[in-house]
PDB file of C-alpha atoms in Angstrom:
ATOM      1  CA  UNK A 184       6.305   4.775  11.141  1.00 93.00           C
ATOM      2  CA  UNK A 185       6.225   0.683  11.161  1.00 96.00           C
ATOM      3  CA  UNK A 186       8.875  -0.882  12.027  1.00 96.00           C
ATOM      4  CA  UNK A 187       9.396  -4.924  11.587  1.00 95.00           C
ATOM      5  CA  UNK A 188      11.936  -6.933  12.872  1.00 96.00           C
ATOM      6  CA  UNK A 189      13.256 -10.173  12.471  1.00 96.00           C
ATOM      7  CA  UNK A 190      10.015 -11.176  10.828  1.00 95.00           C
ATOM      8  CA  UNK A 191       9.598 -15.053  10.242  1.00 95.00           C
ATOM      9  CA  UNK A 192       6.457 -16.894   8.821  1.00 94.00           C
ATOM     10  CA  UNK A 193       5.731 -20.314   7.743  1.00 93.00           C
ATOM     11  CA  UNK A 194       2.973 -22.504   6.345  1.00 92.00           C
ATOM     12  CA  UNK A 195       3.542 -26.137   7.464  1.00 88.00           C
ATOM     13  CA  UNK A 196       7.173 -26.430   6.675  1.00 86.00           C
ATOM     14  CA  UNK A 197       7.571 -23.754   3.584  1.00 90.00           C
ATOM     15  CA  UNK A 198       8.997 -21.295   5.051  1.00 92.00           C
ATOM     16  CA  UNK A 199       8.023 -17.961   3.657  1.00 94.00           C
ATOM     17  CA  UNK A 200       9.866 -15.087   5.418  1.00 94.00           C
ATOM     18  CA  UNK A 201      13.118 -15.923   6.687  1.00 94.00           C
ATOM     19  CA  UNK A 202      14.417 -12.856   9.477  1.00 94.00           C
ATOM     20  CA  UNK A 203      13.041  -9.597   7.434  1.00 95.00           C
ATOM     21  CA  UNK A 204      13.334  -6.343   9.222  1.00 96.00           C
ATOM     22  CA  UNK A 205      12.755  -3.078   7.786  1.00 95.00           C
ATOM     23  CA  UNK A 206      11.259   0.767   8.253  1.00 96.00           C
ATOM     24  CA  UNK A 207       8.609   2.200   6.818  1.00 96.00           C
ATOM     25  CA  UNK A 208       8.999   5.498   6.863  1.00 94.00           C
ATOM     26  CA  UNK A 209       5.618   8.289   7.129  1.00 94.00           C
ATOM     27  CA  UNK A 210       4.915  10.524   4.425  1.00 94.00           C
ATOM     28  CA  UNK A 211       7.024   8.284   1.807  1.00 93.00           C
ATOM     29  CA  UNK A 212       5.456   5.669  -0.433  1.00 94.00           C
ATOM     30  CA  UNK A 213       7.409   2.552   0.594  1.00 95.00           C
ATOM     31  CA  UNK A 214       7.054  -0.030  -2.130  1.00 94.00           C
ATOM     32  CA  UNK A 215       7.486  -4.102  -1.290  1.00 93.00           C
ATOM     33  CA  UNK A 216       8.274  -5.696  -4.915  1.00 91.00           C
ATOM     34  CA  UNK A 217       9.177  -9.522  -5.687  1.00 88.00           C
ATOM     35  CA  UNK A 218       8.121 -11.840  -8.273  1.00 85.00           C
ATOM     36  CA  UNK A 219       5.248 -14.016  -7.930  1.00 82.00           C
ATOM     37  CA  UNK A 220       5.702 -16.186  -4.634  1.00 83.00           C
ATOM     38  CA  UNK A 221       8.655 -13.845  -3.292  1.00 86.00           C
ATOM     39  CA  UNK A 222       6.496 -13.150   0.291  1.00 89.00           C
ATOM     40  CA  UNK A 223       5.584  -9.947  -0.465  1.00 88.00           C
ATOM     41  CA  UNK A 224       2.068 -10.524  -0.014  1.00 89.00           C
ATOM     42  CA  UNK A 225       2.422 -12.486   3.109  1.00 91.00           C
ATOM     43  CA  UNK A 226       4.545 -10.217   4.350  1.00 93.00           C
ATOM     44  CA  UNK A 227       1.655  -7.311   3.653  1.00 92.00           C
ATOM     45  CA  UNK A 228      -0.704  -9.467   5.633  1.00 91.00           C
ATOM     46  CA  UNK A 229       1.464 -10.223   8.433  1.00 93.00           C
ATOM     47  CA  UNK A 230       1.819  -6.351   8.756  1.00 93.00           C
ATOM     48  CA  UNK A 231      -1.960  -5.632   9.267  1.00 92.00           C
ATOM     49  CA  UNK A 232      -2.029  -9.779  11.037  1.00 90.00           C
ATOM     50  CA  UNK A 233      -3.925 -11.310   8.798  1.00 90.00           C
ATOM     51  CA  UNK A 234      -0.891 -13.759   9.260  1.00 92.00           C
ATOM     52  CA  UNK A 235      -0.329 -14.172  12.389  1.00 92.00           C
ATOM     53  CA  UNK A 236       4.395 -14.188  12.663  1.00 94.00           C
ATOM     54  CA  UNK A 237       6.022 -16.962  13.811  1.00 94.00           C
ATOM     55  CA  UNK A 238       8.854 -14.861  15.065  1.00 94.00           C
ATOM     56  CA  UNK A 239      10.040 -11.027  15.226  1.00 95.00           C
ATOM     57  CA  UNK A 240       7.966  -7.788  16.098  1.00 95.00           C
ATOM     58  CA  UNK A 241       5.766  -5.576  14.176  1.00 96.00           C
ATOM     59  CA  UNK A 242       6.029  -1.597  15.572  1.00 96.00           C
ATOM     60  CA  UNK A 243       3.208   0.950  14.905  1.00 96.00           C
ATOM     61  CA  UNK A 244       5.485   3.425  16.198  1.00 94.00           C
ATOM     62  CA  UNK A 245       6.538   2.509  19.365  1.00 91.00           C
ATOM     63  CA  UNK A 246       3.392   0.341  20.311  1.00 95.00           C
ATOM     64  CA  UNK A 247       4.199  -3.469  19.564  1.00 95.00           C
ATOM     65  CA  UNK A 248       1.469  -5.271  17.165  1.00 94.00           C
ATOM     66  CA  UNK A 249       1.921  -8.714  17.797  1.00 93.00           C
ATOM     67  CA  UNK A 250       1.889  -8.452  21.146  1.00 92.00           C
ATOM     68  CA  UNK A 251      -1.456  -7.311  21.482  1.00 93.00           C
ATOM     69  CA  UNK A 252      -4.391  -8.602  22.760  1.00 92.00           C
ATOM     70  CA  UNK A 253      -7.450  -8.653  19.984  1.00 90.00           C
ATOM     71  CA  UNK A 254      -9.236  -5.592  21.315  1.00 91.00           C
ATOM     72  CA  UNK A 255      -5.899  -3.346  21.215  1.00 93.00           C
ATOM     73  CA  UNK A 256      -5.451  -4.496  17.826  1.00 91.00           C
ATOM     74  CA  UNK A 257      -9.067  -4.039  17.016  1.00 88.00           C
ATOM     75  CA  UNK A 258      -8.363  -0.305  18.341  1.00 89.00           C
ATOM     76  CA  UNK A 259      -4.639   0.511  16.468  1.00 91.00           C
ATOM     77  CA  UNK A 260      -6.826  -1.210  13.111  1.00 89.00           C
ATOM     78  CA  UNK A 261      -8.756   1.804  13.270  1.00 88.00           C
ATOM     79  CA  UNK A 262      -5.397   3.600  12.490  1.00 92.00           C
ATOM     80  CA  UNK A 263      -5.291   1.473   9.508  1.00 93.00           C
ATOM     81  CA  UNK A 264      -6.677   2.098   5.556  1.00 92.00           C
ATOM     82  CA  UNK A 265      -6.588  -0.812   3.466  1.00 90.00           C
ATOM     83  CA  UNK A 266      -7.280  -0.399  -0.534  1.00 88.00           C
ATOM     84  CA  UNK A 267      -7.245  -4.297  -1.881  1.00 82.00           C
ATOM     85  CA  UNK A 268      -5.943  -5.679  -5.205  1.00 76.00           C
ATOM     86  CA  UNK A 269      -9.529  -5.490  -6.758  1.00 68.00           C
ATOM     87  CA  UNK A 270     -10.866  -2.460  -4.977  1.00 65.00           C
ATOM     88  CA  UNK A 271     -13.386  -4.655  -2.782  1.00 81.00           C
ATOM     89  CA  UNK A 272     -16.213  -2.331  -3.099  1.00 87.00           C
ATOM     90  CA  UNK A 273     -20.086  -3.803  -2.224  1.00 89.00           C
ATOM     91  CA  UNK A 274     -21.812  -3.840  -5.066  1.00 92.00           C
ATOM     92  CA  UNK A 275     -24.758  -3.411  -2.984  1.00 93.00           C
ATOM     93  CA  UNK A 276     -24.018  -0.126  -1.780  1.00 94.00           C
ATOM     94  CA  UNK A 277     -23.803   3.105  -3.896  1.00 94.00           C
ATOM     95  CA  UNK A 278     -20.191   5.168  -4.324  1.00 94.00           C
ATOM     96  CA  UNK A 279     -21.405   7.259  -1.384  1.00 93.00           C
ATOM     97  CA  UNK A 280     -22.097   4.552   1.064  1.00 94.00           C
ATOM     98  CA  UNK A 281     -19.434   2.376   0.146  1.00 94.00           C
ATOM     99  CA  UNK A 282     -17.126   5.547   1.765  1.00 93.00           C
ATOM    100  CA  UNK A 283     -19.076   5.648   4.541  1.00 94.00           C
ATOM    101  CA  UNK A 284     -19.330   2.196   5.547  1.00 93.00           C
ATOM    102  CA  UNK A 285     -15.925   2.618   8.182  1.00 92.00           C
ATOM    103  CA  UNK A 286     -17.694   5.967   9.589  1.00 92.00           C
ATOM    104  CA  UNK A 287     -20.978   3.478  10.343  1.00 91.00           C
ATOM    105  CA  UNK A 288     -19.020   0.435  11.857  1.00 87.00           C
ATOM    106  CA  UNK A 289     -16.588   2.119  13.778  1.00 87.00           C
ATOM    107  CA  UNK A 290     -17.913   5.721  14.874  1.00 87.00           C
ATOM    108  CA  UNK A 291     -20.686   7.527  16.389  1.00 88.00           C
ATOM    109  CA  UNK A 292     -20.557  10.846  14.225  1.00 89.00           C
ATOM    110  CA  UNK A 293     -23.625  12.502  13.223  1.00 92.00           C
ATOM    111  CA  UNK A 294     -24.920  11.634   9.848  1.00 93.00           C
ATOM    112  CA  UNK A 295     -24.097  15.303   8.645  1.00 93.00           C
ATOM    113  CA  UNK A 296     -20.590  14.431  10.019  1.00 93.00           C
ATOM    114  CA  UNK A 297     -20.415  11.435   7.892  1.00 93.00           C
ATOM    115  CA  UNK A 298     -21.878  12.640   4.872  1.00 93.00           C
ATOM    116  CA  UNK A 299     -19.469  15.836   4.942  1.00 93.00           C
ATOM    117  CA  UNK A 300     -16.521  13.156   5.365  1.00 93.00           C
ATOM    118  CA  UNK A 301     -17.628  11.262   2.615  1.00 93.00           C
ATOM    119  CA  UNK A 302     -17.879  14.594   0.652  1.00 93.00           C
ATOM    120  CA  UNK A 303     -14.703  15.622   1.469  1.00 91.00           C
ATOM    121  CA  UNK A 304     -12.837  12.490   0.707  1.00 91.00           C
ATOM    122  CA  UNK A 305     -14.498  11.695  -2.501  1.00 92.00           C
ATOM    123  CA  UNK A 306     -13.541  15.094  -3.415  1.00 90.00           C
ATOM    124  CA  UNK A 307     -10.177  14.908  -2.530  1.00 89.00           C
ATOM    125  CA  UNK A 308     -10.031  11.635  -4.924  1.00 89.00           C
ATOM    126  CA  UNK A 309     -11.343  13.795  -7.924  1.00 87.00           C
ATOM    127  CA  UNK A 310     -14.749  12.181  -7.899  1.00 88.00           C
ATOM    128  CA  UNK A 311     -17.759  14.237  -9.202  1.00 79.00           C
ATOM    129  CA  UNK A 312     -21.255  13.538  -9.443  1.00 83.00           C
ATOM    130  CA  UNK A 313     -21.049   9.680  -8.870  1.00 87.00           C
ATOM    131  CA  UNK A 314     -22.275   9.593  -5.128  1.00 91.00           C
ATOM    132  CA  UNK A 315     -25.506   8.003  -6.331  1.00 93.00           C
ATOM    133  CA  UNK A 316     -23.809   5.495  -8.305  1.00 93.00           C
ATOM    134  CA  UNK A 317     -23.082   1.983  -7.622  1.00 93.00           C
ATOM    135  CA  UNK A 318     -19.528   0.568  -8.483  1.00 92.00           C
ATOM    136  CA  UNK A 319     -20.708  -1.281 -11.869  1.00 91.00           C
ATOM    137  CA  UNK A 320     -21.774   2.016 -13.127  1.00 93.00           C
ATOM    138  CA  UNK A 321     -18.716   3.585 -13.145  1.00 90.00           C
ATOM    139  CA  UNK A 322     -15.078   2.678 -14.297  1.00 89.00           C
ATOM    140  CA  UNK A 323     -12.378   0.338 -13.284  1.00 86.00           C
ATOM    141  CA  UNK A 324     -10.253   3.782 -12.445  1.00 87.00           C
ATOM    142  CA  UNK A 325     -13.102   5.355 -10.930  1.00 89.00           C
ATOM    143  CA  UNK A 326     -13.848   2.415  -8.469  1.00 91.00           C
ATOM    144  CA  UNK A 327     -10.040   2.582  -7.253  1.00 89.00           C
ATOM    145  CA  UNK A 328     -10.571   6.308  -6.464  1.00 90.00           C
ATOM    146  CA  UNK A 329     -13.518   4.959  -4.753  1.00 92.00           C
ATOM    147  CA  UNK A 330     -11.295   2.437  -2.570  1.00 92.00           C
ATOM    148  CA  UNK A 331      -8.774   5.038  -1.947  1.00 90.00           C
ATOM    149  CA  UNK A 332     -11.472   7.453  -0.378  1.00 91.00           C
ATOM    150  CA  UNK A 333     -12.782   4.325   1.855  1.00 93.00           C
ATOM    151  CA  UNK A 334      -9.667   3.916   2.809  1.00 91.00           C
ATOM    152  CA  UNK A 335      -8.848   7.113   3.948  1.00 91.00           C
ATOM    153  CA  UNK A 336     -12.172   8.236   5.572  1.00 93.00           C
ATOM    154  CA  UNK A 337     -11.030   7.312   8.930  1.00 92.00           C
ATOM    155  CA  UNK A 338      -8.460   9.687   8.490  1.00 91.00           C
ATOM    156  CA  UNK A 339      -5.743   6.870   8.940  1.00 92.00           C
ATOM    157  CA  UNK A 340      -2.128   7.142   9.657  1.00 94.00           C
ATOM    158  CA  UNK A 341      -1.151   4.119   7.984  1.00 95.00           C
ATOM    159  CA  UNK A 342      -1.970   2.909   4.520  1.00 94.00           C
ATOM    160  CA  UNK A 343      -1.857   0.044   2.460  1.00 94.00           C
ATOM    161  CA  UNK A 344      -2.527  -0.882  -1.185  1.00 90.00           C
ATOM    162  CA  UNK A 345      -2.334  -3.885  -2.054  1.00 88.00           C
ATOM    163  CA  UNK A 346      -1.340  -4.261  -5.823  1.00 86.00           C
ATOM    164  CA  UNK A 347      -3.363  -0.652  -6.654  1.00 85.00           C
ATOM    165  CA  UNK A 348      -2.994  -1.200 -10.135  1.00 84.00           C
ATOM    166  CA  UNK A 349      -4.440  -4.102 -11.056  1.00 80.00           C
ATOM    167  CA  UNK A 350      -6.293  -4.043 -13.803  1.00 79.00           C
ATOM    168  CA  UNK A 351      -5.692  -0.489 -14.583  1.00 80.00           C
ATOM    169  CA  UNK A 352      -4.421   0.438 -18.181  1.00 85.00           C
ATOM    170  CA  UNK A 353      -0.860   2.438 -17.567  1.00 84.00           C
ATOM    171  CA  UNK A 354      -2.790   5.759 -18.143  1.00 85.00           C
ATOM    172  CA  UNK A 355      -5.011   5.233 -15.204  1.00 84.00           C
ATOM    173  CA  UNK A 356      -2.355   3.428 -12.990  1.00 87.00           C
ATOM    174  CA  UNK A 357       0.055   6.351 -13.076  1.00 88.00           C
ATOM    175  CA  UNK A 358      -2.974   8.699 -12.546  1.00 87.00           C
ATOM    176  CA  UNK A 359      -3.659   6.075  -9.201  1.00 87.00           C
ATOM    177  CA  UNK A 360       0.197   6.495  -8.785  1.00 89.00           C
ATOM    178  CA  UNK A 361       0.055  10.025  -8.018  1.00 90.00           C
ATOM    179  CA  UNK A 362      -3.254  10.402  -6.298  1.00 87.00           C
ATOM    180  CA  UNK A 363      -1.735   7.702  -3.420  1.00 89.00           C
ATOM    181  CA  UNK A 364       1.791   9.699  -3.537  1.00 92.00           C
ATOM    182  CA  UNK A 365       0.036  13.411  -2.895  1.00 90.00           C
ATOM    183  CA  UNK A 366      -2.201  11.782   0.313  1.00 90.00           C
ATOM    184  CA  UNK A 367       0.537  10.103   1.326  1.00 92.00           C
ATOM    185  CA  UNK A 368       2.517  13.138   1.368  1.00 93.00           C
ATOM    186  CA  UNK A 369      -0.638  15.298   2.220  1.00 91.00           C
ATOM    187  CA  UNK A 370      -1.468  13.353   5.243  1.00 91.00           C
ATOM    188  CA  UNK A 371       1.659  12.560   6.338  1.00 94.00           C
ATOM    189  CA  UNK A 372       0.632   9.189   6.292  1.00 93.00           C
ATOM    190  CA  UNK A 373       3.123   5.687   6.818  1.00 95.00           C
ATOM    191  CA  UNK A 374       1.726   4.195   2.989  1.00 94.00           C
ATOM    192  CA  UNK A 375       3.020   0.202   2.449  1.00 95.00           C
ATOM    193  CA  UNK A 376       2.246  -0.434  -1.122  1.00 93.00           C
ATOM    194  CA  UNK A 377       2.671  -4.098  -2.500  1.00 92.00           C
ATOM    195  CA  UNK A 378       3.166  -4.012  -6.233  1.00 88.00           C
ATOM    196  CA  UNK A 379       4.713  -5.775  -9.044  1.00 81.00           C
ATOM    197  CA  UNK A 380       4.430  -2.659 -11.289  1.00 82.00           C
ATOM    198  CA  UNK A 381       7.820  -1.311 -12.538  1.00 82.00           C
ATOM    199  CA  UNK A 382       6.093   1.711 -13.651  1.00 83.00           C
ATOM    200  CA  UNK A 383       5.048   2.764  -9.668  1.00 84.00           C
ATOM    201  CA  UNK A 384       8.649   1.910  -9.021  1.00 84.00           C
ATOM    202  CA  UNK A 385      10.235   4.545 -10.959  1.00 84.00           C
ATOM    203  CA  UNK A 386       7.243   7.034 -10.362  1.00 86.00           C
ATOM    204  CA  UNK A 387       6.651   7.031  -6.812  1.00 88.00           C
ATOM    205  CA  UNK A 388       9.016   4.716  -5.228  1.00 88.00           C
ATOM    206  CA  UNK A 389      10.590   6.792  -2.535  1.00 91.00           C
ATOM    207  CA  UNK A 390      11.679   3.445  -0.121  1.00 93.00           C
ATOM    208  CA  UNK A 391      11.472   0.371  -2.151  1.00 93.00           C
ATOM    209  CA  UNK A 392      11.851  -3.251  -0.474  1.00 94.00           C
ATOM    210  CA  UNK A 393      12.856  -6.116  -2.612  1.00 93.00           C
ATOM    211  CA  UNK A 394      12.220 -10.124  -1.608  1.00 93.00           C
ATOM    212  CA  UNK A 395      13.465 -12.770  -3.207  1.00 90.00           C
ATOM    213  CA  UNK A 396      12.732 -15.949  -2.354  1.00 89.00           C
ATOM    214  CA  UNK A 397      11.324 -14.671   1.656  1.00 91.00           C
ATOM    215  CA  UNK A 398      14.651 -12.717   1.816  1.00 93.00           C
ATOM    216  CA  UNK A 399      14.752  -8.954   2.073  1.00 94.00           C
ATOM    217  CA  UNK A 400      17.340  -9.202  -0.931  1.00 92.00           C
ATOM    218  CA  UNK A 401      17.617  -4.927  -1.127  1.00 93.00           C
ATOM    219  CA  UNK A 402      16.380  -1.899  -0.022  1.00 93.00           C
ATOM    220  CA  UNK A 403      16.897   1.516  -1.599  1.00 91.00           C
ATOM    221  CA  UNK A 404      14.831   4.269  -3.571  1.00 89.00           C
ATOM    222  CA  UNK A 405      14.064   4.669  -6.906  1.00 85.00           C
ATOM    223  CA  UNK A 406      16.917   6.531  -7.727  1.00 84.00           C
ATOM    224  CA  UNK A 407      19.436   4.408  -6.234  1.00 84.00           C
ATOM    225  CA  UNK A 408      17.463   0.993  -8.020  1.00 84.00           C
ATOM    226  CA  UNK A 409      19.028   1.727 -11.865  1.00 79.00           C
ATOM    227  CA  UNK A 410      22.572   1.449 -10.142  1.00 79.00           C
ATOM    228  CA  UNK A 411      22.132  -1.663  -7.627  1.00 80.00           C
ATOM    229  CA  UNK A 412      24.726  -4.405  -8.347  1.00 83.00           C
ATOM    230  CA  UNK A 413      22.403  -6.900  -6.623  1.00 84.00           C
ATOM    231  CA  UNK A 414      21.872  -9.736  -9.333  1.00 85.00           C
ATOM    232  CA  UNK A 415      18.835 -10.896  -8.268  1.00 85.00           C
ATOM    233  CA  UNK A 416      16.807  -7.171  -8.273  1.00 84.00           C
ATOM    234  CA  UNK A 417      18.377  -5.943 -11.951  1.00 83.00           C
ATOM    235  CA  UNK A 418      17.427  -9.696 -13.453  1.00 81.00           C
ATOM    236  CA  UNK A 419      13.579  -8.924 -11.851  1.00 82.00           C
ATOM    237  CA  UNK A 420      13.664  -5.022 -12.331  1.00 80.00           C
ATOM    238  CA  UNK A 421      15.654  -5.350 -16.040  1.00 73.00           C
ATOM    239  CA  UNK A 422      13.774  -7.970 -17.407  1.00 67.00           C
ATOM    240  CA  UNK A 423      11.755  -5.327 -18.787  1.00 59.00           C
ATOM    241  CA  UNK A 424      13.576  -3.584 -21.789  1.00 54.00           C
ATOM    242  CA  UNK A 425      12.111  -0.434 -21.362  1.00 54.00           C
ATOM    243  CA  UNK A 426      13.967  -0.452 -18.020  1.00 54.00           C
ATOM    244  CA  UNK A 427      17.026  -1.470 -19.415  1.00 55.00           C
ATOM    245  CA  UNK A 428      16.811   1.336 -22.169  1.00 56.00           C
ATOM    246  CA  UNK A 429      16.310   3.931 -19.025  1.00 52.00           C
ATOM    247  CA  UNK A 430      19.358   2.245 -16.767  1.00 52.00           C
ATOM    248  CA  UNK A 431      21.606   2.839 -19.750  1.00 54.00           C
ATOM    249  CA  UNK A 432      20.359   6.135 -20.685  1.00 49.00           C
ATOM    250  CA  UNK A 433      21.081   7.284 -17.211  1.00 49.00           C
ATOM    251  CA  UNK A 434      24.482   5.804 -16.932  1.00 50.00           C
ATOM    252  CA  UNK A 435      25.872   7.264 -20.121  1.00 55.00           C
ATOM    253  CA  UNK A 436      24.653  10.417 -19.214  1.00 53.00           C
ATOM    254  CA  UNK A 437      26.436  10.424 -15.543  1.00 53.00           C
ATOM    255  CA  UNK A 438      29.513   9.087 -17.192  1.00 55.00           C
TER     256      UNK A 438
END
């Protein structure tokens, strides 16, 4: 679980979170959505401190993040799986090694320890055959699988994706959807997902946080999103017609 309280960051005088507090809850997905410039992704990176808060208190359970020195944080970040917005892979380093780069900074397993890590997390991702392969071999899906295995070869508790679907066609997102909602759920694992993506919303939002403006503005799950009265989410979530269509599908049917 992370907890996050009273959480206040700004850069010169723009002030970019103003007093957010939330839970994330383990073995959910718990989605931050905004528009462009909302905070989300500052408030992401103030989570993991890349951004170091001006105010408030980020919980990794009951241990307090930004009090920390650097080596306790340096120690809780090996808690910590991170899949970026464009996967972030070396292309240097074949499919294999790219997995096992965590295992080499931060452990002293045996390479047979390692290599049946990487094995077992590249299998759990659905990947065959493409150990020996370097990331501009394969495909855009295939390299996110790739991320998501990094990410989760340190057997993390927490994990965070940072828009996961970028750059996916909706075929392969939804496919990335569900892989990140079964290992969240698999690994009872606290996943933080930033995403503008309406379709990972209604597919796997089970906790969904919505900024406006550096406001927490609502909070709710996907269910309870198609009946919020809060202007500000239905003019961001609705703008979409296909949502609209859905929202008034579900409402006649209920009435």
């Amino acid at each position: 679980m992370i907890t996050i309280q009273n959480i206040c960051k700004s850069f010169d005088d723009n002030l970019v979170l103003n007093d957010i507090s939330t839970v994330f809850e383990p073995g959910k997905t718990n989605l931050i959505i905004g528009r462009s410039g909302s905070g989300k992704t500052v408030l992401l990176k103030s989570i993991v401190g890349l951004h170091e808060v001006d105010q408030g208190d980020i919980f990794y359970d009951d241990r307090n993040f930004t009090q920390m020195n650097h080596k306790l944080r340096k120690k809780l970040r090996q808690e910590m799986g991170m899949v970026f917005q464009g996967g972030a892979l070396f292309d240097s380093f074949s499919v294999e090694e790219n997995v096992r780069f965590p295992l080499d900074m931060f452990t002293n397993k045996s390479q047979k320890e390692k290599q049946e890590r990487v094995d077992f997390c590249l299998d759990r991702v659905n990947i065959a055959k493409a150990h020996k392969l370097y990331p501009a071999e394969i495909s855009g899906g295939m390299q996110k699988r790739v991320a998501i295995a990094r990410a989760i070869v340190m057997n993390p508790k927490y994990l965070f994706c940072d828009e996961p679907n970028s750059g996916l066609d909706p075929e392969t997102s939804l496919v990335i959807d569900e892989l990140v909602h079964e290992l969240t759920v698999d690994f009872n694992m606290t996943t933080v997902i930033n995403t503008h993506d309406m379709n990972s919303v209604m597919e796997i939002g089970d906790r969904i946080l919505f900024i406006s403006e550096g406001v927490k503005t609502w909070e709710g799950t996907k269910q309870e999103i198609l009946h919020a009265q809060n202007k500000k989410l239905q003019e961001f979530v609705f703008a979409n017609k296909t949502y609209r269509e859905i929202r008034d599908v579900k409402i006649e049917k209920e009435s």
